[in-house]
PDB file of C-alpha atoms and ligand atoms in Angstrom:
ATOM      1  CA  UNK A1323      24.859  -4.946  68.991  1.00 57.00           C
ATOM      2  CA  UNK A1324      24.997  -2.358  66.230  1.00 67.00           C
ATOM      3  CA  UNK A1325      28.527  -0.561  65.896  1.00 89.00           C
ATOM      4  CA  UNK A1326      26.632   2.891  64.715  1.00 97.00           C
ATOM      5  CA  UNK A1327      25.537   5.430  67.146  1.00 98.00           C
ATOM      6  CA  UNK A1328      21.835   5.632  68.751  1.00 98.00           C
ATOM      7  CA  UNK A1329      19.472   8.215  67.190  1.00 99.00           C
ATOM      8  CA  UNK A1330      16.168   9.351  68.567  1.00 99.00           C
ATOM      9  CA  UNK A1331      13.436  10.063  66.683  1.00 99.00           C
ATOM     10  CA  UNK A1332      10.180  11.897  68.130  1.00 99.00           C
ATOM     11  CA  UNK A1333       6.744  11.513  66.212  1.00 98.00           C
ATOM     12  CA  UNK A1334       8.255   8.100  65.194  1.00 98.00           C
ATOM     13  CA  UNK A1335       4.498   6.499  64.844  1.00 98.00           C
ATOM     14  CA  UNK A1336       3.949   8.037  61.105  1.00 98.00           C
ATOM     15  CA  UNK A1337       4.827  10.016  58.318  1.00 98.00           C
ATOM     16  CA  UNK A1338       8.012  11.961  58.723  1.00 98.00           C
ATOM     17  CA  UNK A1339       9.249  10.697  61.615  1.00 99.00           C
ATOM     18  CA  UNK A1340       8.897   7.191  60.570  1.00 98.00           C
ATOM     19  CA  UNK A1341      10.367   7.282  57.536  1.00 99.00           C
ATOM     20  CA  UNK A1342      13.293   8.880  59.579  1.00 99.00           C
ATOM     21  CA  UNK A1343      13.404   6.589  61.934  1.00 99.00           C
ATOM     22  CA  UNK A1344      13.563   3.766  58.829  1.00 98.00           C
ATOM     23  CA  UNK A1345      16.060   5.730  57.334  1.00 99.00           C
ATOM     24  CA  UNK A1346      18.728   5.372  59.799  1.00 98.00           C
ATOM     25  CA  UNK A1347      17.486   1.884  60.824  1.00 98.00           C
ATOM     26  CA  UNK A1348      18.547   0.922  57.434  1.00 98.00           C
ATOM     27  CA  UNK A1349      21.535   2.345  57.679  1.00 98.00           C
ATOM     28  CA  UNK A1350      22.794   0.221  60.841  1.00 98.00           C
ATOM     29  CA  UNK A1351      21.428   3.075  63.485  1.00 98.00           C
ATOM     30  CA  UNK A1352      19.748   1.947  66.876  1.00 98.00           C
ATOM     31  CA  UNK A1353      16.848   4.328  66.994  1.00 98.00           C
ATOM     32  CA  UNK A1354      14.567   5.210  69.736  1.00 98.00           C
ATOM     33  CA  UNK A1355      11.121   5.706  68.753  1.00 99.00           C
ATOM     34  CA  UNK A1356       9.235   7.769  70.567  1.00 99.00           C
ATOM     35  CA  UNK A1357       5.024   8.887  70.143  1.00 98.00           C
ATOM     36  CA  UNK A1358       1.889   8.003  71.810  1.00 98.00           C
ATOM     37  CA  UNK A1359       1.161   5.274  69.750  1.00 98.00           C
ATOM     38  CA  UNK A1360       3.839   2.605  70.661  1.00 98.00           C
ATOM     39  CA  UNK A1361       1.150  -0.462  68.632  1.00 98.00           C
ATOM     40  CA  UNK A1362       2.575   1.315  65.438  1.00 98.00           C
ATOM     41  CA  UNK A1363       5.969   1.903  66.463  1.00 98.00           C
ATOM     42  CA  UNK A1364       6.280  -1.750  67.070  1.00 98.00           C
ATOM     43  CA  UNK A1365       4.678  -3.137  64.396  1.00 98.00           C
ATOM     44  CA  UNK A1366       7.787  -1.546  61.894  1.00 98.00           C
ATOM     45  CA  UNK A1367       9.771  -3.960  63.941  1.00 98.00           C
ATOM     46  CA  UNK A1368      12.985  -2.291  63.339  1.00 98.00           C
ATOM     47  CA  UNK A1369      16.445  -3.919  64.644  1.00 98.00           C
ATOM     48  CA  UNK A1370      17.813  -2.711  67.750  1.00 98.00           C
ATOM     49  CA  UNK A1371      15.130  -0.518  68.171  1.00 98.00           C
ATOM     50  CA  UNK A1372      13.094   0.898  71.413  1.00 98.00           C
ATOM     51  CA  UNK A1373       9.989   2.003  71.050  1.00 98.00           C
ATOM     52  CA  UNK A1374       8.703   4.175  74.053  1.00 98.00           C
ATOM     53  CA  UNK A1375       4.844   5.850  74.813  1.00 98.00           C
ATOM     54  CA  UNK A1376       6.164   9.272  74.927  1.00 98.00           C
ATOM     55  CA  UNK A1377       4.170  12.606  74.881  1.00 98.00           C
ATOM     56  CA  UNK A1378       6.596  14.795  74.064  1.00 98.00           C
ATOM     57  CA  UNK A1379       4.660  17.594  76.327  1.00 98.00           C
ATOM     58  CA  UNK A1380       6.133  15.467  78.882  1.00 98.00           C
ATOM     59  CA  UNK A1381       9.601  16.448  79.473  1.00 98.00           C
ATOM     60  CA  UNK A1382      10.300  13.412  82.171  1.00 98.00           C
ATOM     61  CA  UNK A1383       9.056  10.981  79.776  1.00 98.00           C
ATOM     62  CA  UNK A1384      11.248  12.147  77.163  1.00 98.00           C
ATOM     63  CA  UNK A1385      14.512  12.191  79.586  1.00 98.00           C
ATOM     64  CA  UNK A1386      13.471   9.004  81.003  1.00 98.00           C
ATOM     65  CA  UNK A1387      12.769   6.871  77.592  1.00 98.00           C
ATOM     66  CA  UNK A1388      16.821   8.934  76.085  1.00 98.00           C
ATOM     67  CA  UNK A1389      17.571   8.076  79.514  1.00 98.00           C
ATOM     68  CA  UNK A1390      16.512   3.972  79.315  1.00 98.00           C
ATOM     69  CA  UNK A1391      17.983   4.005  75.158  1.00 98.00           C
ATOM     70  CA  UNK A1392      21.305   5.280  75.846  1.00 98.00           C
ATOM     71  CA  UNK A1393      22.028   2.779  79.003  1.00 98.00           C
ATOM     72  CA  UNK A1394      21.273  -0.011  76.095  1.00 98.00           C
ATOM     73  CA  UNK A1395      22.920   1.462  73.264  1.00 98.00           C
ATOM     74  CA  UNK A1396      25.330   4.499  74.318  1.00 98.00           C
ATOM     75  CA  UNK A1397      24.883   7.836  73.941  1.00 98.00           C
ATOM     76  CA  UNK A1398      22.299   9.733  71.756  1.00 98.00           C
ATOM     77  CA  UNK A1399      24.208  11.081  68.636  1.00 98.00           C
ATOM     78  CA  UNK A1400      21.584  12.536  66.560  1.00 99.00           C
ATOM     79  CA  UNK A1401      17.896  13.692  68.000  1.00 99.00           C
ATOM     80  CA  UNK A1402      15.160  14.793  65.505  1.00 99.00           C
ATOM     81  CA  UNK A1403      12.572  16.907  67.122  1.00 99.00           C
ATOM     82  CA  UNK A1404       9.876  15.852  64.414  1.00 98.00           C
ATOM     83  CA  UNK A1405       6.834  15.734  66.327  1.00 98.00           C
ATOM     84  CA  UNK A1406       3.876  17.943  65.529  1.00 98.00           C
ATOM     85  CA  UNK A1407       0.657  18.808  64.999  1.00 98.00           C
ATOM     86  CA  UNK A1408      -1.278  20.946  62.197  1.00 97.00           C
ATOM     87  CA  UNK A1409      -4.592  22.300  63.596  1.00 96.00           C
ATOM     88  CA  UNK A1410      -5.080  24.795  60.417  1.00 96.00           C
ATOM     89  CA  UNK A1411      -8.246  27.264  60.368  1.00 95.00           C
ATOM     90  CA  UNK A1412      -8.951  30.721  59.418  1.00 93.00           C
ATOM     91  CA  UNK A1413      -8.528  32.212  63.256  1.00 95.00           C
ATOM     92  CA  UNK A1414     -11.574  33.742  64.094  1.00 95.00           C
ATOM     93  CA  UNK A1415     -13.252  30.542  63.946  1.00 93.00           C
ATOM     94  CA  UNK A1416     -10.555  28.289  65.724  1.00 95.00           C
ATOM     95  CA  UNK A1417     -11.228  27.620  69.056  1.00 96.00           C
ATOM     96  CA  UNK A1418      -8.204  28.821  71.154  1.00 97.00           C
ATOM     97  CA  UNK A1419      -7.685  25.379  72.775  1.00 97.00           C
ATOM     98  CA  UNK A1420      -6.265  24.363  69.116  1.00 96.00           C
ATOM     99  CA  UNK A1421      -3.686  27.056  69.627  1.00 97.00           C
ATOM    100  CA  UNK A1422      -2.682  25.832  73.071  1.00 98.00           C
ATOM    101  CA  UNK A1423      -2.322  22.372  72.024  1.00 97.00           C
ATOM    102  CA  UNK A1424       0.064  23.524  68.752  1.00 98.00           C
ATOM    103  CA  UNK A1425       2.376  25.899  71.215  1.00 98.00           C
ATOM    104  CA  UNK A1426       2.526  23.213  73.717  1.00 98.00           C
ATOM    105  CA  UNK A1427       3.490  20.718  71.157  1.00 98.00           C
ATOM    106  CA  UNK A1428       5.168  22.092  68.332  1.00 98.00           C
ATOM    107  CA  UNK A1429       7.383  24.758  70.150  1.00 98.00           C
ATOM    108  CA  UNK A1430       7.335  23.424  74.108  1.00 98.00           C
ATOM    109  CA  UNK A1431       7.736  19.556  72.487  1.00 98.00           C
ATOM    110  CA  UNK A1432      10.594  20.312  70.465  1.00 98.00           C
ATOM    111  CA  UNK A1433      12.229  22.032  73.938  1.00 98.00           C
ATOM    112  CA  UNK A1434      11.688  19.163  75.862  1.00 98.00           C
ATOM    113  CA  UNK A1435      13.342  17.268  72.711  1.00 98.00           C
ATOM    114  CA  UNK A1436      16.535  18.876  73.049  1.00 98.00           C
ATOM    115  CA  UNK A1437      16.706  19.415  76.680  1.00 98.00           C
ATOM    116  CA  UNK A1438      17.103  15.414  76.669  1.00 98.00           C
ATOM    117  CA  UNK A1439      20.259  15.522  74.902  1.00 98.00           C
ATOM    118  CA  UNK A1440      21.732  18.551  75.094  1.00 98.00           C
ATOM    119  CA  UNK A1441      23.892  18.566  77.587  1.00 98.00           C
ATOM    120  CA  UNK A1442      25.374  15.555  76.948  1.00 98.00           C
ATOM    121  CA  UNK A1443      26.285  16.593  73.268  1.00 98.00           C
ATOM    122  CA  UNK A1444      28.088  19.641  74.778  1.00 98.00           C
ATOM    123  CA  UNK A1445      30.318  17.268  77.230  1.00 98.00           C
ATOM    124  CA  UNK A1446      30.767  14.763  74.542  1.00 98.00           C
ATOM    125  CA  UNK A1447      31.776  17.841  71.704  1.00 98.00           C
ATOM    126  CA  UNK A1448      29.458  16.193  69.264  1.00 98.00           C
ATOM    127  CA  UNK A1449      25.959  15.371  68.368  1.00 98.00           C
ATOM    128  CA  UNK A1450      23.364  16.763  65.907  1.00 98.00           C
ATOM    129  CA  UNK A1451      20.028  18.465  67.040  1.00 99.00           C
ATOM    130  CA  UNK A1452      17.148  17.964  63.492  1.00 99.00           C
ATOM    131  CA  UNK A1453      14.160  20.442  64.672  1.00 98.00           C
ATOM    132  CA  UNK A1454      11.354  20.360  62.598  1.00 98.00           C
ATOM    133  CA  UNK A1455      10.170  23.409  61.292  1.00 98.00           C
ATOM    134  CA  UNK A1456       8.202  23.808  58.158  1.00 98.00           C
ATOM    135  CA  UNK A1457       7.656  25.929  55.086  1.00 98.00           C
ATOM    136  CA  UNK A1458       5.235  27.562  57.254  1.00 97.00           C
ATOM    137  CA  UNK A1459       8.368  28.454  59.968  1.00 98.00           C
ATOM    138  CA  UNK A1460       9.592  30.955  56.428  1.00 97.00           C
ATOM    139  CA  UNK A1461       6.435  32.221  55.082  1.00 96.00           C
ATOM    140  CA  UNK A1462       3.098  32.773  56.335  1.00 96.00           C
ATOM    141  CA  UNK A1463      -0.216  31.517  55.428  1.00 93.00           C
ATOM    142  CA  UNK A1464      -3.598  33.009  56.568  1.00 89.00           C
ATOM    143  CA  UNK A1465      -5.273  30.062  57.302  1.00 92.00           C
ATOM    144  CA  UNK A1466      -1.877  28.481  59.266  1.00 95.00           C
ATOM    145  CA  UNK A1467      -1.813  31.989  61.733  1.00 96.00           C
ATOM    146  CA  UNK A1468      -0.999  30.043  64.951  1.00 97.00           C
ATOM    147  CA  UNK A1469       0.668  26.861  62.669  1.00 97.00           C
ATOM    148  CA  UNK A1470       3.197  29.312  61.585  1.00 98.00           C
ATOM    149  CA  UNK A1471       3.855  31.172  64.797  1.00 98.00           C
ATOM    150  CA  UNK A1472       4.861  27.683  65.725  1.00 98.00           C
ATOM    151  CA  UNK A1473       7.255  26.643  63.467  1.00 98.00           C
ATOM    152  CA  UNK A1474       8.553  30.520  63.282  1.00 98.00           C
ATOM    153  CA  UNK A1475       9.422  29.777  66.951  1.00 98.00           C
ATOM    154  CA  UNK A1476      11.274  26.701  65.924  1.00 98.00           C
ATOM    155  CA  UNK A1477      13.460  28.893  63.121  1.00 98.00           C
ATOM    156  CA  UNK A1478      13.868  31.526  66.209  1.00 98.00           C
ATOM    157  CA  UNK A1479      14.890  28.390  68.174  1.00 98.00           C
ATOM    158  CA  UNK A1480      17.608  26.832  65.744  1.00 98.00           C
ATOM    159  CA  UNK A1481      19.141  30.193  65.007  1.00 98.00           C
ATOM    160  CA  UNK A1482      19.892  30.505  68.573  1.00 98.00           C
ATOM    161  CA  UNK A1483      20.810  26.492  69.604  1.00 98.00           C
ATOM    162  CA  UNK A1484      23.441  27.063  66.573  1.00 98.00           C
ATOM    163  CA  UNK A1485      25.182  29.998  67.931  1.00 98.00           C
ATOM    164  CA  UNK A1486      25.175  28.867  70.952  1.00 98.00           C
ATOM    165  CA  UNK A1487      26.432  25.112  70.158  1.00 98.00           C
ATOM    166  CA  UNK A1488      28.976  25.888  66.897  1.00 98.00           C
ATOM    167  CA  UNK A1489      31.570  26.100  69.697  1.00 98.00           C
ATOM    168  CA  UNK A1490      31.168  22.935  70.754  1.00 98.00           C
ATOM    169  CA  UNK A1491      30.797  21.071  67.727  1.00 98.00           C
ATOM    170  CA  UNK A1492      27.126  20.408  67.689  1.00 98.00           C
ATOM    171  CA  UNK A1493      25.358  20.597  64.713  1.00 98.00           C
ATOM    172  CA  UNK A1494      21.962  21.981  64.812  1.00 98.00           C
ATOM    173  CA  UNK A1495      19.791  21.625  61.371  1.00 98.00           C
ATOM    174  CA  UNK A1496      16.301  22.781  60.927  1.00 98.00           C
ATOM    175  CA  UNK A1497      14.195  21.084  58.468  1.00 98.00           C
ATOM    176  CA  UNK A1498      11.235  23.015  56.564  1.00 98.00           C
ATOM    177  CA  UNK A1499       9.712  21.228  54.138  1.00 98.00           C
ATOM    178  CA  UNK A1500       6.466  21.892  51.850  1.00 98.00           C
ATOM    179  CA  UNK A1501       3.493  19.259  51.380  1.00 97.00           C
ATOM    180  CA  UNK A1502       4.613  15.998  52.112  1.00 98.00           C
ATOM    181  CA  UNK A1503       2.161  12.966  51.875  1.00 97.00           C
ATOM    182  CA  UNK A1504       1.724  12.591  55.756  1.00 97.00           C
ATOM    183  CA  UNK A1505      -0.956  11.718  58.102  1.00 97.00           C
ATOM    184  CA  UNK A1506      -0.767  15.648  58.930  1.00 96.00           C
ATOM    185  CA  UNK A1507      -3.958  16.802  57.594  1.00 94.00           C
ATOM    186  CA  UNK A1508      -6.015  14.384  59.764  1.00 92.00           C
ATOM    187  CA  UNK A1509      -5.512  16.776  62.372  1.00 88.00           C
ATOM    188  CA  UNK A1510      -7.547  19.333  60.662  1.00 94.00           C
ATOM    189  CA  UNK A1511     -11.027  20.333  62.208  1.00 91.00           C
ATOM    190  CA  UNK A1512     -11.782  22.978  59.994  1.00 93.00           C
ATOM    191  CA  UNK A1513     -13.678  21.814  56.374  1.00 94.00           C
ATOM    192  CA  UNK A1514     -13.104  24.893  55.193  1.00 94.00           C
ATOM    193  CA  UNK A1515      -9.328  25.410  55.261  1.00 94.00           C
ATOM    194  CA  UNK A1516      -9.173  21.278  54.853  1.00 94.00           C
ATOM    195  CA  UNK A1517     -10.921  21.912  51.259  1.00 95.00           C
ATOM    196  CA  UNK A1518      -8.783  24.394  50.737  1.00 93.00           C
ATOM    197  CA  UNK A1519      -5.622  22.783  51.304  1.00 94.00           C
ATOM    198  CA  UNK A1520      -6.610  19.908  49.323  1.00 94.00           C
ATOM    199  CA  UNK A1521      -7.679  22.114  46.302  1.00 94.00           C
ATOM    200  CA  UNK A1522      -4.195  23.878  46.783  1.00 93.00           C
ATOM    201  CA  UNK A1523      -2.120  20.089  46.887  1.00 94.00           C
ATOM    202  CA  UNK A1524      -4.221  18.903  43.578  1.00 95.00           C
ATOM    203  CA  UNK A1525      -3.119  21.778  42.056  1.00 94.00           C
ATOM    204  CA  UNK A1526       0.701  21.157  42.282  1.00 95.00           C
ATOM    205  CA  UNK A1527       0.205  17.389  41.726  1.00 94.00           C
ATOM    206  CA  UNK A1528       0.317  15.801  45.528  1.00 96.00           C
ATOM    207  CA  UNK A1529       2.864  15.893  48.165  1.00 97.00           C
ATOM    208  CA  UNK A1530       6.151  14.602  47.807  1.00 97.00           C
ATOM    209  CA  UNK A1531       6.981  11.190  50.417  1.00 98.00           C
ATOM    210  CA  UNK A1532       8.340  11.619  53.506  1.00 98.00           C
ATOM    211  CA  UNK A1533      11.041   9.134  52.646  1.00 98.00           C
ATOM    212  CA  UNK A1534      12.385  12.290  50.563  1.00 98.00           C
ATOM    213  CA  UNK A1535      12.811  14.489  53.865  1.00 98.00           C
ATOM    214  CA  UNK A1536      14.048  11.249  55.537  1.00 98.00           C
ATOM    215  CA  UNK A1537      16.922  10.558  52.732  1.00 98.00           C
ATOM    216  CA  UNK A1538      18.268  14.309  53.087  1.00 98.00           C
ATOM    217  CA  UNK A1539      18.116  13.710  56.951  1.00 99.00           C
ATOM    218  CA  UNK A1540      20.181  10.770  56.403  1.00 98.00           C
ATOM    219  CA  UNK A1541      22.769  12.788  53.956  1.00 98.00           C
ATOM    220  CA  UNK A1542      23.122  16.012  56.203  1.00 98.00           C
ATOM    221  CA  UNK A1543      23.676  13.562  59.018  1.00 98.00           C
ATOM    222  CA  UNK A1544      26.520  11.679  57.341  1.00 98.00           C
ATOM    223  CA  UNK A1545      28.975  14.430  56.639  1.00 98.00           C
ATOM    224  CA  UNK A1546      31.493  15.028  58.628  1.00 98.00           C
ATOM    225  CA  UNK A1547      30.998  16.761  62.397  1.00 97.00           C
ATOM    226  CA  UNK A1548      32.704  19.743  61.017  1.00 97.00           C
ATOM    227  CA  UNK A1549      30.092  20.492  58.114  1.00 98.00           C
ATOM    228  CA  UNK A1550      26.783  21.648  59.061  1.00 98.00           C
ATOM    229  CA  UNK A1551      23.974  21.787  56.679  1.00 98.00           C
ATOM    230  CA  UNK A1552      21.967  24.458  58.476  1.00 98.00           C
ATOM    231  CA  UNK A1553      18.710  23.750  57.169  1.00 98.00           C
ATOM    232  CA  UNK A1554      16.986  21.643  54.512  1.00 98.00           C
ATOM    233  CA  UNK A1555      14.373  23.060  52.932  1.00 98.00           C
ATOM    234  CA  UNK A1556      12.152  21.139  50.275  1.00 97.00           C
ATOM    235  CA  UNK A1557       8.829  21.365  48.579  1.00 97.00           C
ATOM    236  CA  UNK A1558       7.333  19.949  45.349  1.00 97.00           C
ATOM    237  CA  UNK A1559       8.995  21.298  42.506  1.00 96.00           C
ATOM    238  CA  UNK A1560       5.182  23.001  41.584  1.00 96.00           C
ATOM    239  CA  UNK A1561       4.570  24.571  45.211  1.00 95.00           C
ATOM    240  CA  UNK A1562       4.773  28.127  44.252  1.00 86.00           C
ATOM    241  CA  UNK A1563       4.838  29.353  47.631  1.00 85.00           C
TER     242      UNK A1563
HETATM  243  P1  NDP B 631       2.011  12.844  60.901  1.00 66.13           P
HETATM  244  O1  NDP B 631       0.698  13.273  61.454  1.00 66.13           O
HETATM  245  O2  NDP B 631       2.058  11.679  59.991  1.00 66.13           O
HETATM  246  O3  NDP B 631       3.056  12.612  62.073  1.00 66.13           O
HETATM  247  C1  NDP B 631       3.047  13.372  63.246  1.00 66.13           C
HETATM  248  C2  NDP B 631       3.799  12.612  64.295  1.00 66.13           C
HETATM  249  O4  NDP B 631       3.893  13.422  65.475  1.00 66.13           O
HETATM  250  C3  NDP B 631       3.118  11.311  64.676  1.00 66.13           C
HETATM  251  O5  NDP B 631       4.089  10.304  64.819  1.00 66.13           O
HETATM  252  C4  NDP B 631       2.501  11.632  66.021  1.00 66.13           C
HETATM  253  O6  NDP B 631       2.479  10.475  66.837  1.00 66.13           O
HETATM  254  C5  NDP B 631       3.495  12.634  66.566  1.00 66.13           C
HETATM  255  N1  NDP B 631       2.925  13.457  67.631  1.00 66.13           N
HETATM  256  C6  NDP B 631       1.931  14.354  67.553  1.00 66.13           C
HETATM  257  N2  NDP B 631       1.675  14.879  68.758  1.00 66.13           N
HETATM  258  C7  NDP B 631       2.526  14.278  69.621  1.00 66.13           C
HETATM  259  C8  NDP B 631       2.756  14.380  71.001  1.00 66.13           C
HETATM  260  N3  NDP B 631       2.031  15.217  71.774  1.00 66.13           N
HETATM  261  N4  NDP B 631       3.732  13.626  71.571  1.00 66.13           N
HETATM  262  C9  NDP B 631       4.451  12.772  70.809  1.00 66.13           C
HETATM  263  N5  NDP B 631       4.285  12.628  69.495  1.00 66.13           N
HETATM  264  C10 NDP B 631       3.326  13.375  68.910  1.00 66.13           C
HETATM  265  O7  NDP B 631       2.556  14.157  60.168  1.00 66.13           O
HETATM  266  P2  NDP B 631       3.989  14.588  59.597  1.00 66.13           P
HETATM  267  O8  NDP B 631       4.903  13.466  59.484  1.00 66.13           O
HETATM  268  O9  NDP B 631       3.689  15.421  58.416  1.00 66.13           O
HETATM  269  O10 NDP B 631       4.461  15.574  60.762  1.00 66.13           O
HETATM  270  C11 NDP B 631       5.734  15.529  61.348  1.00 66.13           C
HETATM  271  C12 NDP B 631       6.239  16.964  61.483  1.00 66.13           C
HETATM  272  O11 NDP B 631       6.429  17.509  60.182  1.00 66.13           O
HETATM  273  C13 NDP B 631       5.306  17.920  62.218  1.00 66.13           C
HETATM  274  O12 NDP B 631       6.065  18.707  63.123  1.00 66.13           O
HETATM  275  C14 NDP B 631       4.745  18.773  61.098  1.00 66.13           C
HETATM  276  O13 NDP B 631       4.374  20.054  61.544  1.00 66.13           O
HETATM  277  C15 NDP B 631       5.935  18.825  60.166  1.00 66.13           C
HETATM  278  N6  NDP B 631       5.664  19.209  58.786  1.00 66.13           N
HETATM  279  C16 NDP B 631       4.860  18.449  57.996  1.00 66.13           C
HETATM  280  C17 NDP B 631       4.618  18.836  56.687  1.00 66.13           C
HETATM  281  C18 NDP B 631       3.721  18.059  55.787  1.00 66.13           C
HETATM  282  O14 NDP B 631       3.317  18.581  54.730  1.00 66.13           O
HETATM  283  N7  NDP B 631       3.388  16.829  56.101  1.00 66.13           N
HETATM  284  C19 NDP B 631       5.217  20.047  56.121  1.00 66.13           C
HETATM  285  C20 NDP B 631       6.060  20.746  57.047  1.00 66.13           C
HETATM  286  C21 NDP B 631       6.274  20.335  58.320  1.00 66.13           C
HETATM  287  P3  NDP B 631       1.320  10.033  67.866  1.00 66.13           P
HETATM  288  O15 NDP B 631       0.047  10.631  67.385  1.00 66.13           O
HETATM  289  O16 NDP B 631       1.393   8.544  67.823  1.00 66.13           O
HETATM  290  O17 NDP B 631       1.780  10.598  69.193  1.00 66.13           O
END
């Protein structure tokens, strides 16, 4: 049984979230893994690990799978809220059921996330809450309109979870980085914001790995619960803006 606390992890299947969920794996961490595709989750084949079919637009599912990990393991001591979606397009062409599936999981997901643990933190006077925002959740793009009303939600979100929790000693950190090399993009319907993009990324030289985001994760995480780094916020050195 692994002496470290249990972390949760959602969008655990790729990219960020899996190199998070690595990250504290590696580090002696029990980690539940939650997305909709469990075949991947299992194939890492982490240590003292649970990997659960969760869509985090289900709020049960996520209560029941933190519910099922913490019996095992003990309490949930760090949650990242990770998982998203990136349906980019210039908006009078997107077709409004794009929008609805970004709200529902980008800003209603990341909800649900938190709901599953927060109360618990609160009793227990510690715990750290990681929502993922973006670059996108400081600045806005044109072709990201909807993106970015997303992940400005999740900034709204974090500013509020952190003056509501400071008093009881849970951390909440928001994390807003700039291209990573993710699966991200595969989400994108629209070729011409997709070409775009791309032009834009082989301009400042590629993404940077998700195992960067995961690292500072990992480092914020490991202070002490009385230091808070409030957000992490990293982008290629040549991303301009
Ligand atoms: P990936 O596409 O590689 O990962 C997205 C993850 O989210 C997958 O594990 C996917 O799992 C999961 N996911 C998507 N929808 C759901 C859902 N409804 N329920 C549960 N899990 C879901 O991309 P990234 O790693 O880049 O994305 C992770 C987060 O990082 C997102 O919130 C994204 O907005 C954010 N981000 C990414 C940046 C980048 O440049 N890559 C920059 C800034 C922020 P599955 O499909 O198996 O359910």
């Amino acid at each position: 049984m692994a002496e470290k606390p249990l972390v949760a992890v959602t969008g655990a299947s790729s990219g960020i979230g899996e190199a998070t969920a690595r990250a504290f794996s590696a580090a002696g961490h029990p980690v539940l893994m939650m997305a909709r595709r469990i075949e991947r989750m299992e194939a890492m084949g982490l240590p003292d690990s649970l990997c659960r079919r969760v869509d985090v637009r289900d709020r049960a599912a996520i209560a029941a799978a933190v519910a099922e990990a913490e019996a095992a393991y003990g309490p949930v001591d760090m949650i990242f809220a990770n998982a998203g979606i990136a349906r980019l397009a210039g908006i009078e062409r997107q077709d409004p059921a794009e929008w609805d599936e970004m709200i529902d999981i980008n800003t209603k997901g990341v909800m649900n996330t938190v709901h599953a643990v927060m109360s618990g933190m609160i009793e227990r006077k510690r715990g750290t809450l990681v929502l993922m925002s973006s670059i996108a959740g400081r600045k806005v793009y044109p072709d990201h309109t909807v993106y970015c009303g997303t992940k400005f939600f999740v900034h709204a979100v974090a500013e509020g979870l952190r003056a509501h929790l400071a008093a009881h000693d849970v951390r909440v950190l928001v994390v807003s980085p700039g291209v990573i090399e993710t699966e991200v993009l595969d989400s994108v319907t629209d070729v011409q914001t997709l070409a775009d993009y791309k032009a834009n990324k082989v301009k400042m030289g590629g993404g940077i790995g998700a195992e960067i985001v995961a690292d500072l994760i990992l480092g914020a995480y490991r202070l002490p619960q009385n230091a808070l780094v409030q957000e992490i916020c990293m982008t290629p050195t040549r991303q301009s803006y």
